[in-house]
Short mmCIF file of C-alpha atoms in Angstrom, two decimals:
data_model
loop_
_atom_site.label_atom_id
_atom_site.label_comp_id
_atom_site.label_asym_id
_atom_site.label_seq_id
_atom_site.Cartn_x
_atom_site.Cartn_y
_atom_site.Cartn_z
CA LYS K 1 -22.96 -14.10 10.96
CA ALA K 2 -20.48 -17.04 10.86
CA GLY K 3 -17.73 -17.42 8.30
CA VAL K 4 -16.83 -19.58 5.80
CA THR K 5 -16.02 -22.79 7.03
CA GLN K 6 -13.56 -25.59 6.02
CA THR K 7 -13.13 -28.94 7.61
CA PRO K 8 -11.08 -30.87 7.95
CA ARG K 9 -8.04 -28.32 8.98
CA TYR K 10 -5.22 -30.43 8.62
CA LEU K 11 -4.94 -33.62 6.66
CA ILE K 12 -1.98 -36.02 6.39
CA LYS K 13 -2.29 -38.42 3.60
CA THR K 14 0.02 -40.68 1.77
CA ARG K 15 0.44 -40.91 -2.18
CA GLY K 16 -2.18 -42.67 -4.16
CA GLN K 17 -5.13 -41.95 -1.25
CA GLN K 18 -7.71 -39.84 -2.23
CA VAL K 19 -9.03 -37.08 0.01
CA THR K 20 -12.33 -35.18 0.23
CA LEU K 21 -12.24 -31.18 1.80
CA SER K 22 -15.61 -29.54 2.94
CA CYS K 23 -16.50 -26.32 2.41
CA SER K 24 -19.54 -24.07 4.26
CA PRO K 25 -19.72 -20.60 2.65
CA ILE K 26 -21.64 -17.49 4.47
CA SER K 27 -25.47 -17.97 5.07
CA GLY K 28 -26.78 -16.67 1.83
CA HIS K 29 -23.80 -16.96 -0.45
CA ARG K 30 -24.19 -19.22 -3.29
CA SER K 31 -20.91 -18.99 -4.94
CA VAL K 32 -18.02 -20.82 -4.07
CA SER K 33 -14.79 -21.13 -5.46
CA TRP K 34 -11.37 -23.23 -4.27
CA TYR K 35 -7.88 -22.04 -4.39
CA GLN K 36 -4.76 -24.23 -3.98
CA GLN K 37 -1.84 -21.70 -2.40
CA THR K 38 1.81 -23.20 -2.19
CA PRO K 39 5.09 -21.54 -1.61
CA GLY K 40 6.20 -21.31 -5.69
CA GLN K 41 3.34 -21.19 -7.46
CA GLY K 42 1.32 -19.16 -4.88
CA LEU K 43 -2.63 -19.09 -4.92
CA GLN K 44 -4.23 -20.63 -8.05
CA PHE K 45 -8.08 -21.07 -8.71
CA LEU K 46 -9.15 -24.49 -8.87
CA PHE K 47 -12.88 -24.22 -9.44
CA GLU K 48 -16.12 -22.10 -9.39
CA TYR K 49 -19.77 -23.22 -8.58
CA PHE K 50 -23.04 -21.28 -8.38
CA SER K 51 -26.31 -22.95 -7.61
CA GLU K 52 -24.80 -26.19 -7.89
CA THR K 53 -23.13 -25.70 -11.66
CA GLN K 54 -19.49 -25.55 -12.39
CA ARG K 55 -18.99 -22.00 -13.93
CA ASN K 56 -15.29 -22.18 -14.48
CA LYS K 57 -12.05 -24.44 -14.07
CA GLY K 58 -8.46 -23.99 -13.35
CA ASN K 59 -5.83 -25.66 -14.98
CA PHE K 60 -5.48 -28.54 -13.05
CA PRO K 61 -5.40 -32.03 -13.93
CA GLY K 62 -8.86 -34.22 -13.39
CA ARG K 63 -7.74 -35.83 -10.20
CA PHE K 64 -9.01 -32.13 -9.26
CA SER K 65 -13.00 -32.71 -9.01
CA GLY K 66 -15.60 -30.52 -6.83
CA ARG K 67 -19.33 -30.22 -6.72
CA GLN K 68 -21.80 -28.29 -4.88
CA PHE K 69 -24.62 -28.94 -2.90
CA SER K 70 -28.46 -27.51 -2.72
CA ASN K 71 -27.39 -25.55 0.27
CA SER K 72 -24.71 -23.89 -1.65
CA ARG K 73 -22.27 -26.19 0.24
CA SER K 74 -19.05 -27.34 -1.60
CA GLU K 75 -16.70 -30.45 -1.89
CA MET K 76 -13.73 -31.08 -3.88
CA ASN K 77 -11.77 -34.48 -4.25
CA VAL K 78 -8.40 -34.87 -5.03
CA SER K 79 -7.90 -38.53 -6.33
CA THR K 80 -4.29 -40.41 -6.34
CA LEU K 81 -2.61 -38.06 -4.39
CA GLU K 82 0.96 -37.18 -5.40
CA LEU K 83 3.45 -35.19 -3.13
CA GLY K 84 2.93 -31.96 -5.32
CA ASP K 85 -0.61 -31.65 -4.11
CA SER K 86 0.90 -30.81 -0.30
CA ALA K 87 -0.86 -27.54 -0.31
CA LEU K 88 -3.09 -24.89 1.55
CA TYR K 89 -6.70 -25.33 0.06
CA LEU K 90 -8.66 -22.23 0.36
CA CYS K 91 -12.27 -21.65 -0.36
CA ALA K 92 -14.17 -18.88 -1.00
CA SER K 93 -17.70 -17.51 -1.04
CA SER K 94 -19.59 -15.00 -2.40
CA ARG K 95 -23.27 -13.31 -2.60
CA GLY K 96 -23.38 -14.67 -6.36
CA VAL K 97 -21.92 -13.76 -9.43
CA GLU K 98 -22.24 -10.22 -9.98
CA THR K 99 -18.47 -8.40 -10.44
CA GLY K 100 -18.76 -6.20 -7.19
CA ASP K 101 -19.26 -9.18 -5.16
CA THR K 102 -16.40 -9.35 -2.15
CA GLN K 103 -15.12 -12.70 -1.96
CA TYR K 104 -14.83 -14.41 1.43
CA PHE K 105 -12.04 -16.69 2.41
CA GLY K 106 -12.26 -19.53 4.74
CA PRO K 107 -9.21 -20.28 7.11
CA GLY K 108 -8.27 -23.40 4.73
CA THR K 109 -7.60 -26.90 4.73
CA ARG K 110 -3.73 -27.89 5.22
CA LEU K 111 -3.43 -30.92 3.24
CA THR K 112 0.27 -32.81 3.54
CA VAL K 113 0.87 -36.12 1.48
CA LEU K 114 3.81 -37.97 2.39
CA LYS J 1 -2.51 -14.65 -20.38
CA GLN J 2 -2.99 -11.86 -17.16
CA GLU J 3 -0.57 -12.00 -14.99
CA VAL J 4 -0.37 -10.37 -11.37
CA THR J 5 3.04 -9.06 -10.19
CA GLN J 6 3.71 -7.10 -6.82
CA ILE J 7 6.99 -5.80 -6.10
CA PRO J 8 8.55 -5.46 -3.05
CA ALA J 9 8.28 -9.22 -2.46
CA ALA J 10 8.73 -8.27 1.37
CA LEU J 11 9.23 -5.35 3.10
CA SER J 12 10.35 -4.02 7.02
CA VAL J 13 9.45 -0.63 7.99
CA PRO J 14 9.47 0.75 12.06
CA GLU J 15 6.27 1.58 13.12
CA GLY J 16 4.47 5.07 12.53
CA GLU J 17 5.68 5.11 8.75
CA ASN J 18 3.10 5.43 6.42
CA LEU J 19 3.73 2.92 3.21
CA VAL J 20 3.04 1.98 0.11
CA LEU J 21 2.35 -1.58 -1.44
CA ASN J 22 2.36 -1.91 -5.45
CA CYS J 23 0.69 -4.29 -7.46
CA SER J 24 0.62 -4.35 -11.36
CA PHE J 25 -1.41 -6.67 -13.74
CA THR J 26 -0.41 -7.37 -17.53
CA ASP J 27 -4.39 -6.60 -18.85
CA SER J 28 -6.52 -4.11 -18.34
CA ALA J 29 -9.85 -6.26 -19.30
CA ILE J 30 -10.84 -6.33 -15.28
CA TYR J 31 -13.90 -6.43 -14.02
CA ASN J 32 -12.36 -5.40 -9.95
CA LEU J 33 -9.19 -5.57 -8.12
CA GLN J 34 -8.90 -6.75 -4.86
CA TRP J 35 -6.90 -6.31 -1.99
CA PHE J 36 -6.46 -8.82 0.67
CA ARG J 37 -4.46 -9.68 3.77
CA GLN J 38 -3.24 -13.18 4.81
CA ASP J 39 -1.86 -14.17 8.61
CA PRO J 40 0.70 -16.62 8.63
CA GLY J 41 -1.51 -20.09 8.41
CA LYS J 42 -4.61 -18.50 7.98
CA GLY J 43 -7.13 -17.49 5.15
CA LEU J 44 -7.41 -14.42 3.21
CA THR J 45 -9.12 -11.21 4.66
CA SER J 46 -10.43 -8.39 2.05
CA LEU J 47 -9.33 -5.34 2.83
CA LEU J 48 -10.81 -3.13 -0.12
CA LEU J 49 -12.44 -3.88 -3.60
CA ILE J 50 -12.13 -1.55 -6.58
CA GLN J 51 -14.73 -1.99 -9.14
CA SER J 52 -12.93 -1.09 -12.88
CA SER J 53 -15.09 2.07 -13.09
CA GLN J 54 -13.54 3.19 -10.21
CA ARG J 55 -10.06 5.22 -9.14
CA GLU J 56 -9.70 4.28 -5.36
CA GLN J 57 -11.11 3.17 -2.16
CA THR J 58 -11.06 3.95 1.41
CA SER J 59 -11.45 2.16 4.44
CA GLY J 60 -10.09 3.43 7.61
CA ARG J 61 -5.69 3.78 7.57
CA LEU J 62 -6.04 2.21 4.21
CA ASN J 63 -6.17 3.62 0.45
CA ALA J 64 -6.24 1.73 -2.65
CA SER J 65 -5.67 3.65 -6.16
CA LEU J 66 -6.75 1.89 -9.44
CA ASP J 67 -5.44 2.94 -12.54
CA LYS J 68 -6.25 0.61 -15.30
CA SER J 69 -4.91 2.20 -18.12
CA SER J 70 -1.25 1.66 -16.92
CA GLY J 71 -2.36 -1.74 -15.05
CA ARG J 72 -1.47 -0.65 -11.85
CA SER J 73 -2.92 -0.30 -8.01
CA THR J 74 -1.27 0.64 -5.03
CA LEU J 75 -2.22 0.06 -1.17
CA TYR J 76 -1.06 3.22 1.18
CA ILE J 77 -1.10 2.21 4.43
CA ALA J 78 -0.53 5.33 6.89
CA ALA J 79 0.95 5.02 10.34
CA SER J 80 1.85 1.98 10.85
CA GLN J 81 1.30 -0.75 13.45
CA PRO J 82 2.95 -4.09 14.48
CA GLY J 83 -0.40 -5.60 13.92
CA ASP J 84 -0.74 -4.32 10.44
CA SER J 85 2.17 -7.30 9.84
CA ALA J 86 1.10 -9.95 7.74
CA THR J 87 1.23 -10.80 3.64
CA TYR J 88 -0.90 -8.61 1.39
CA LEU J 89 -1.97 -9.79 -1.89
CA CYS J 90 -3.44 -8.09 -4.71
CA ALA J 91 -5.74 -10.18 -7.20
CA VAL J 92 -7.78 -9.21 -10.22
CA ALA J 93 -11.01 -10.21 -11.98
CA PRO J 94 -10.57 -10.48 -15.38
CA ARG J 95 -13.28 -10.01 -17.76
CA GLY J 96 -13.90 -12.99 -20.17
CA GLY J 97 -13.63 -15.21 -16.69
CA SER J 98 -15.87 -15.74 -13.65
CA GLN J 99 -16.32 -13.56 -10.52
CA GLY J 100 -14.99 -16.20 -8.21
CA ASN J 101 -12.08 -16.56 -10.61
CA LEU J 102 -9.19 -14.25 -9.41
CA ILE J 103 -5.73 -14.00 -10.40
CA PHE J 104 -3.28 -13.51 -7.70
CA GLY J 105 0.32 -12.00 -7.14
CA LYS J 106 2.31 -13.57 -4.79
CA GLY J 107 2.27 -11.03 -2.28
CA THR J 108 4.17 -8.84 -0.15
CA LYS J 109 5.29 -9.56 3.20
CA LEU J 110 4.99 -6.66 5.22
CA SER J 111 6.89 -6.56 8.83
CA VAL J 112 6.46 -3.53 10.94
CA LYS J 113 8.74 -3.19 14.14
CA PRO J 114 7.77 -1.90 17.14
#
């Protein structure tokens, strides 16, 4: 069974640009969450989607947005990039939203903003 | 506000030693606690998930315990091997949030010397 895949794996952008990251969950998984990982702040929750609906959103500015498609694939978008947005962006999927569902993480997208 | 702390931030041990990693959280209202492993530049691998009603979980050489009342969890690694070298993260799913909204500690970087 294929794991969570994220594309692209690496991105270099300049300040002010926008970027779209993609996440394909494990087959049959309907819940997708996004996290930002930086050396200073560690892993921080961005948003969670289930059945195309955003269930929860972390404490990030409106420049960060996401969506989920009917096939459970998800994208996140960051507009007007800032240097501080440089991070590893991780996507996780789970079967649903039950409390016992393990989160399975993808390899991440490394975003560098110059 | 839920906070998760992991001490120590780094640990170096000789091969073959048994070791314990610590995780503490400030609010006992959680659905579950998960331990993850992260190799450099990679995503997270789920090791163990403990439901709030459980006291421990075991998988191979790994044993995780949960004491919700004191806000503590430990990950015990038996007979450590160089391949166990990685950063270990614990995360809680807080009640009142959603399953995909995990609160992470900053991790313990483990180095097992041959």
